[in-house]
């Protein structure tokens, strides 16, 4: 099949196996290839990476072909690709694929800058190809259970903790882009509202870029939210709490346990129950959703505009100056009066 097949043609023939490639053979790209290789109705054409050791690892893990350049993969003919290359390469790779009418899933963040992200979105719209952004946390079964539990509720506040040890692979971004962007997307998705106020507190305790971030937000709908994230905790923790007027929902995204408190009484008593949570692998659910959008032409689960909006908030967190401490703060011991 020619790589320049029309987008409409690829969407119309929903019964034909999709020819899919993966760009980037790091940890995430290798996992993309692993999942895609096992999906029905998919032919994994191969994975691209300029580093021989990455190509060798992907070949050993998945057993697929590995290419050194993007052009080599595209010459084989693909309907869709997933882009798991370093963020600074997303823009050029995405535009090159869109120019060939190839549908794309771009790992978060969608691009290095908001302008680059908007260029990708505009190019995909002009070409009529599917563009989905890989905010995989939306497909975590615990997140889905929380979303269902708060559906129709009057949300008051959201608190998210996402902490863990420093990742050796990370060098070009800090915790806001690597971790907090997940939760910025979840806040927007849970509330179905834009974030209009940002109050960040950042620190670089060990790394060159920020490795501690305490972020506060207000949405257009009036919800207060905060994110606590760092690379200094010796273990991973991923927790979400949502307070509404009628219930309080707690979720552990690692153990996938979601608990709901409800039925609050004047005497302080309340009821509690554990909610059912699915067992799907989030990445598998995400890739299935992407390929379904490619086949049907429906809007993808996470649109390019949504990916750009979350990136824009994350960059605002990095650019917004922290509020200075009050100049009248007492520097000596307090005097006890009375």
Short mmCIF file of C-alpha atoms in Angstrom, two decimals:
data_model
loop_
_atom_site.label_atom_id
_atom_site.label_comp_id
_atom_site.label_asym_id
_atom_site.label_seq_id
_atom_site.Cartn_x
_atom_site.Cartn_y
_atom_site.Cartn_z
CA UNK A 1 0.00 0.00 0.00
CA UNK A 2 1.29 3.49 -0.88
CA UNK A 3 2.05 5.81 2.05
CA UNK A 4 0.17 8.58 0.24
CA UNK A 5 -3.16 6.80 0.45
CA UNK A 6 -5.96 9.30 1.03
CA UNK A 7 -7.10 9.85 4.60
CA UNK A 8 -10.72 9.35 3.63
CA UNK A 9 -9.88 6.07 1.97
CA UNK A 10 -8.15 4.77 5.07
CA UNK A 11 -11.15 5.71 7.20
CA UNK A 12 -13.69 4.21 4.81
CA UNK A 13 -12.14 0.73 4.66
CA UNK A 14 -12.64 -0.12 8.33
CA UNK A 15 -12.33 -3.90 7.83
CA UNK A 16 -8.87 -3.82 6.27
CA UNK A 17 -5.89 -4.33 8.58
CA UNK A 18 -4.17 -1.05 9.39
CA UNK A 19 -0.47 -0.76 8.62
CA UNK A 20 1.07 1.01 11.60
CA UNK A 21 4.58 2.18 12.48
CA UNK A 22 6.22 3.46 15.66
CA UNK A 23 8.67 6.36 15.71
CA UNK A 24 11.04 6.23 18.65
CA UNK A 25 12.36 3.02 20.21
CA UNK A 26 12.94 4.22 23.74
CA UNK A 27 11.00 2.79 26.66
CA UNK A 28 7.66 4.26 25.58
CA UNK A 29 8.09 3.55 21.88
CA UNK A 30 9.09 -0.05 22.57
CA UNK A 31 5.92 -0.46 24.62
CA UNK A 32 3.87 1.02 21.78
CA UNK A 33 5.35 -1.57 19.43
CA UNK A 34 4.74 -4.39 21.90
CA UNK A 35 1.06 -3.51 22.25
CA UNK A 36 0.47 -2.83 18.55
CA UNK A 37 2.04 -6.16 17.60
CA UNK A 38 -0.65 -7.95 19.60
CA UNK A 39 -3.70 -6.04 18.41
CA UNK A 40 -6.11 -7.63 15.93
CA UNK A 41 -6.56 -5.83 12.65
CA UNK A 42 -3.10 -4.26 12.87
CA UNK A 43 0.07 -4.97 10.93
CA UNK A 44 3.09 -3.53 12.72
CA UNK A 45 5.39 -2.46 9.88
CA UNK A 46 8.27 -1.54 12.15
CA UNK A 47 9.87 0.91 14.53
CA UNK A 48 12.25 3.80 13.81
CA UNK A 49 15.18 4.99 15.89
CA UNK A 50 18.60 6.40 14.95
CA UNK A 51 20.34 4.60 17.83
CA UNK A 52 21.44 1.00 17.08
CA UNK A 53 21.05 -0.08 20.71
CA UNK A 54 17.43 1.13 20.74
CA UNK A 55 16.66 -0.67 17.48
CA UNK A 56 18.24 -3.87 18.79
CA UNK A 57 16.24 -3.72 22.02
CA UNK A 58 12.98 -3.14 20.15
CA UNK A 59 13.68 -6.00 17.78
CA UNK A 60 14.46 -8.34 20.67
CA UNK A 61 11.33 -7.26 22.58
CA UNK A 62 8.82 -7.25 19.76
CA UNK A 63 10.40 -9.12 16.89
CA UNK A 64 9.49 -6.40 14.41
CA UNK A 65 11.63 -4.70 11.78
CA UNK A 66 13.66 -1.68 12.89
CA UNK A 67 14.55 1.25 10.66
CA UNK A 68 17.20 3.92 11.10
CA UNK A 69 15.27 6.75 9.43
CA UNK A 70 11.67 7.89 9.11
CA UNK A 71 11.87 7.79 5.32
CA UNK A 72 12.75 4.09 5.42
CA UNK A 73 9.61 3.34 7.43
CA UNK A 74 7.34 5.50 5.27
CA UNK A 75 8.70 3.85 2.12
CA UNK A 76 7.17 0.59 3.37
CA UNK A 77 3.69 2.20 3.35
CA UNK A 78 1.83 2.97 6.56
CA UNK A 79 -1.67 4.20 7.39
CA UNK A 80 -0.83 5.49 10.86
CA UNK A 81 2.10 6.03 13.20
CA UNK A 82 2.63 6.67 16.87
CA UNK A 83 5.29 9.26 17.68
CA UNK A 84 7.27 8.48 20.83
CA UNK A 85 10.43 10.34 19.89
CA UNK A 86 11.94 13.08 22.11
CA UNK A 87 9.57 16.04 22.43
CA UNK A 88 11.73 18.48 20.47
CA UNK A 89 11.35 16.21 17.41
CA UNK A 90 7.54 15.91 17.55
CA UNK A 91 6.85 18.96 15.40
CA UNK A 92 8.97 18.03 12.38
CA UNK A 93 8.05 14.33 12.50
CA UNK A 94 4.34 15.05 12.82
CA UNK A 95 4.32 17.50 9.92
CA UNK A 96 6.27 15.06 7.72
CA UNK A 97 3.71 12.32 8.39
CA UNK A 98 0.69 14.60 7.98
CA UNK A 99 2.07 15.75 4.61
CA UNK A 100 1.77 12.11 3.52
CA UNK A 101 -1.81 11.80 4.84
CA UNK A 102 -0.70 9.50 7.66
CA UNK A 103 -2.74 9.47 10.86
CA UNK A 104 -0.73 10.20 14.00
CA UNK A 105 -0.78 9.67 17.74
CA UNK A 106 1.75 12.00 19.38
CA UNK A 107 2.96 11.22 22.88
CA UNK A 108 2.53 13.97 25.46
CA UNK A 109 3.49 16.75 25.42
CA UNK A 110 2.30 17.29 21.87
CA UNK A 111 5.24 19.61 21.10
CA UNK A 112 7.95 21.71 22.71
CA UNK A 113 6.02 24.97 22.34
CA UNK A 114 2.40 26.02 22.02
CA UNK A 115 3.04 27.48 18.56
CA UNK A 116 4.49 24.19 17.34
CA UNK A 117 1.53 22.33 18.79
CA UNK A 118 -0.92 24.62 17.03
CA UNK A 119 0.93 24.10 13.74
CA UNK A 120 0.52 20.34 14.10
CA UNK A 121 -3.20 20.72 14.87
CA UNK A 122 -3.76 23.05 11.91
CA UNK A 123 -1.87 20.79 9.50
CA UNK A 124 -3.87 17.73 10.59
CA UNK A 125 -7.14 19.60 10.14
CA UNK A 126 -6.17 20.75 6.64
CA UNK A 127 -5.14 17.23 5.63
CA UNK A 128 -8.18 15.60 7.21
CA UNK A 129 -6.10 13.08 9.16
CA UNK A 130 -6.62 11.86 12.71
CA UNK A 131 -4.45 13.53 15.34
CA UNK A 132 -4.56 12.18 18.89
CA UNK A 133 -2.34 13.16 21.82
CA UNK A 134 -1.06 10.41 24.10
CA UNK A 135 -2.32 11.43 27.53
CA UNK A 136 -2.36 7.80 28.62
CA UNK A 137 -3.50 8.50 32.18
CA UNK A 138 -7.02 9.11 30.90
CA UNK A 139 -7.13 5.41 30.06
CA UNK A 140 -6.12 4.27 33.52
CA UNK A 141 -9.13 2.27 34.79
CA UNK A 142 -8.91 4.05 38.16
CA UNK A 143 -9.12 7.44 36.43
CA UNK A 144 -12.12 6.22 34.43
CA UNK A 145 -13.80 5.11 37.67
CA UNK A 146 -13.19 8.53 39.25
CA UNK A 147 -14.54 10.28 36.17
CA UNK A 148 -17.71 8.18 36.29
CA UNK A 149 -18.13 8.73 40.05
CA UNK A 150 -18.05 12.52 39.73
CA UNK A 151 -20.17 12.71 36.58
CA UNK A 152 -22.99 15.19 37.14
CA UNK A 153 -21.57 16.26 40.51
CA UNK A 154 -20.84 19.84 41.55
CA UNK A 155 -17.05 19.62 41.85
CA UNK A 156 -15.46 21.82 44.51
CA UNK A 157 -11.79 20.84 44.56
CA UNK A 158 -9.27 18.39 43.12
CA UNK A 159 -5.96 17.33 44.62
CA UNK A 160 -3.39 15.24 42.75
CA UNK A 161 -0.06 13.84 43.98
CA UNK A 162 2.39 12.44 41.44
CA UNK A 163 5.83 11.86 42.94
CA UNK A 164 8.72 9.47 42.60
CA UNK A 165 12.51 9.10 42.27
CA UNK A 166 14.56 10.93 39.65
CA UNK A 167 14.37 9.16 36.26
CA UNK A 168 17.85 8.65 34.79
CA UNK A 169 16.46 8.99 31.26
CA UNK A 170 15.25 12.56 31.85
CA UNK A 171 17.54 15.43 30.85
CA UNK A 172 15.75 18.11 28.85
CA UNK A 173 12.61 18.81 30.90
CA UNK A 174 11.59 19.08 34.54
CA UNK A 175 8.71 17.66 36.52
CA UNK A 176 6.11 20.09 35.14
CA UNK A 177 6.40 18.88 31.55
CA UNK A 178 7.26 15.26 32.39
CA UNK A 179 4.74 14.63 35.19
CA UNK A 180 2.38 17.50 35.97
CA UNK A 181 1.13 17.81 32.39
CA UNK A 182 -0.68 14.47 32.96
CA UNK A 183 -2.60 15.97 35.85
CA UNK A 184 -3.25 19.30 34.17
CA UNK A 185 -5.02 17.27 31.49
CA UNK A 186 -6.96 15.30 34.14
CA UNK A 187 -8.10 18.51 35.89
CA UNK A 188 -9.40 19.88 32.60
CA UNK A 189 -11.05 16.53 31.77
CA UNK A 190 -12.64 16.00 35.17
CA UNK A 191 -14.06 19.53 35.31
CA UNK A 192 -14.75 19.90 31.57
CA UNK A 193 -13.57 23.46 32.08
CA UNK A 194 -10.53 25.53 31.13
CA UNK A 195 -7.90 26.51 33.68
CA UNK A 196 -7.94 30.30 34.05
CA UNK A 197 -5.63 30.94 37.04
CA UNK A 198 -2.20 29.45 37.69
CA UNK A 199 -0.11 29.84 40.85
CA UNK A 200 3.10 27.80 40.66
CA UNK A 201 5.83 27.24 43.21
CA UNK A 202 8.92 25.58 41.70
CA UNK A 203 12.29 24.51 43.03
CA UNK A 204 15.42 22.83 41.66
CA UNK A 205 16.76 20.95 44.66
CA UNK A 206 18.93 18.40 42.86
CA UNK A 207 18.36 18.57 39.12
CA UNK A 208 19.23 21.38 36.71
CA UNK A 209 15.53 21.95 35.97
CA UNK A 210 12.68 22.05 38.45
CA UNK A 211 12.36 18.81 40.39
CA UNK A 212 9.72 20.02 42.85
CA UNK A 213 6.47 21.69 41.82
CA UNK A 214 3.47 22.75 43.88
CA UNK A 215 0.87 24.03 41.45
CA UNK A 216 -2.45 25.68 42.23
CA UNK A 217 -5.23 26.32 39.72
CA UNK A 218 -8.71 27.73 39.38
CA UNK A 219 -10.93 26.64 36.50
CA UNK A 220 -13.44 28.78 34.66
CA UNK A 221 -16.15 26.82 36.48
CA UNK A 222 -14.70 27.82 39.86
CA UNK A 223 -13.04 24.54 40.84
CA UNK A 224 -9.87 24.85 42.94
CA UNK A 225 -7.17 22.30 42.15
CA UNK A 226 -3.61 21.59 43.15
CA UNK A 227 -0.83 19.31 41.97
CA UNK A 228 2.05 18.11 44.15
CA UNK A 229 4.82 16.57 42.06
CA UNK A 230 8.53 15.88 42.50
CA UNK A 231 11.49 13.65 41.66
CA UNK A 232 12.70 13.46 45.25
CA UNK A 233 10.39 10.81 46.71
CA UNK A 234 12.09 7.37 46.93
CA UNK A 235 8.92 5.59 45.79
CA UNK A 236 6.22 6.27 43.23
CA UNK A 237 2.86 7.62 44.38
CA UNK A 238 -0.09 8.56 42.17
CA UNK A 239 -3.14 9.73 44.12
CA UNK A 240 -6.24 11.73 43.20
CA UNK A 241 -8.90 13.19 45.49
CA UNK A 242 -12.04 14.97 44.31
CA UNK A 243 -14.43 16.79 46.62
CA UNK A 244 -17.95 17.54 45.41
CA UNK A 245 -21.02 18.80 47.23
CA UNK A 246 -22.35 15.26 47.50
CA UNK A 247 -19.30 13.00 47.83
CA UNK A 248 -15.58 12.67 48.32
CA UNK A 249 -13.69 10.37 45.95
CA UNK A 250 -10.18 8.99 46.57
CA UNK A 251 -8.20 7.09 43.96
CA UNK A 252 -4.82 5.38 43.93
CA UNK A 253 -3.77 5.23 40.29
CA UNK A 254 -1.06 2.62 40.94
CA UNK A 255 -3.06 0.08 42.96
CA UNK A 256 -6.21 1.09 41.06
CA UNK A 257 -8.33 1.36 44.18
CA UNK A 258 -11.07 3.97 44.17
CA UNK A 259 -13.14 4.77 47.26
CA UNK A 260 -16.21 6.96 47.49
CA UNK A 261 -17.49 8.67 50.66
CA UNK A 262 -21.12 9.83 50.52
CA UNK A 263 -24.30 10.28 52.52
CA UNK A 264 -22.88 12.89 54.89
CA UNK A 265 -24.96 13.39 58.05
CA UNK A 266 -25.12 16.39 60.42
CA UNK A 267 -23.50 14.30 63.14
CA UNK A 268 -20.40 13.78 60.95
CA UNK A 269 -21.17 10.20 59.94
CA UNK A 270 -21.09 9.05 56.33
CA UNK A 271 -21.08 5.95 54.17
CA UNK A 272 -18.13 4.55 52.24
CA UNK A 273 -17.77 2.05 49.39
CA UNK A 274 -15.10 0.79 47.03
CA UNK A 275 -15.94 1.35 43.37
CA UNK A 276 -15.44 -1.27 40.66
CA UNK A 277 -12.33 -0.67 38.59
CA UNK A 278 -11.38 -2.37 35.32
CA UNK A 279 -8.13 -4.19 34.59
CA UNK A 280 -7.23 -2.91 31.09
CA UNK A 281 -3.66 -1.88 30.34
CA UNK A 282 -3.92 1.92 29.83
CA UNK A 283 -1.58 1.99 26.83
CA UNK A 284 -3.49 -0.80 25.11
CA UNK A 285 -6.80 1.03 25.67
CA UNK A 286 -5.27 4.24 24.37
CA UNK A 287 -3.93 2.67 21.17
CA UNK A 288 -7.24 0.88 20.53
CA UNK A 289 -9.04 4.23 20.88
CA UNK A 290 -6.62 5.85 18.43
CA UNK A 291 -7.02 3.13 15.82
CA UNK A 292 -10.80 3.22 16.23
CA UNK A 293 -10.73 6.95 15.47
CA UNK A 294 -8.58 6.26 12.41
CA UNK A 295 -10.99 3.61 11.12
CA UNK A 296 -14.22 5.51 11.78
CA UNK A 297 -13.22 9.14 11.37
CA UNK A 298 -14.67 9.97 14.78
CA UNK A 299 -13.08 12.56 17.03
CA UNK A 300 -10.15 11.02 18.94
CA UNK A 301 -10.38 10.53 22.70
CA UNK A 302 -7.75 13.24 23.29
CA UNK A 303 -7.77 15.84 20.54
CA UNK A 304 -4.86 17.93 19.37
CA UNK A 305 -6.53 21.04 20.77
CA UNK A 306 -6.77 19.40 24.20
CA UNK A 307 -3.12 18.44 24.09
CA UNK A 308 -2.12 21.99 23.18
CA UNK A 309 -4.32 23.44 25.95
CA UNK A 310 -2.64 21.28 28.61
CA UNK A 311 0.81 22.14 27.24
CA UNK A 312 -0.06 25.83 27.36
CA UNK A 313 -0.99 25.61 31.07
CA UNK A 314 2.20 23.67 31.84
CA UNK A 315 4.30 26.34 30.14
CA UNK A 316 2.43 29.04 32.05
CA UNK A 317 3.46 27.28 35.24
CA UNK A 318 7.09 27.51 34.16
CA UNK A 319 6.87 31.13 33.06
CA UNK A 320 4.73 32.57 35.88
CA UNK A 321 6.87 34.17 38.60
CA UNK A 322 6.31 32.93 42.11
CA UNK A 323 4.70 35.41 44.43
CA UNK A 324 7.30 37.11 46.66
CA UNK A 325 7.01 36.83 50.41
CA UNK A 326 5.59 39.81 52.23
CA UNK A 327 8.30 42.40 52.92
CA UNK A 328 6.89 43.08 56.36
CA UNK A 329 7.50 39.53 57.62
CA UNK A 330 9.09 39.46 61.05
CA UNK A 331 12.66 38.16 61.01
CA UNK A 332 13.09 37.86 64.79
CA UNK A 333 11.19 35.93 67.42
CA UNK A 334 7.59 36.88 68.06
CA UNK A 335 6.82 38.88 71.17
CA UNK A 336 4.13 37.32 73.29
CA UNK A 337 1.49 39.87 74.26
CA UNK A 338 -0.57 39.59 77.43
#
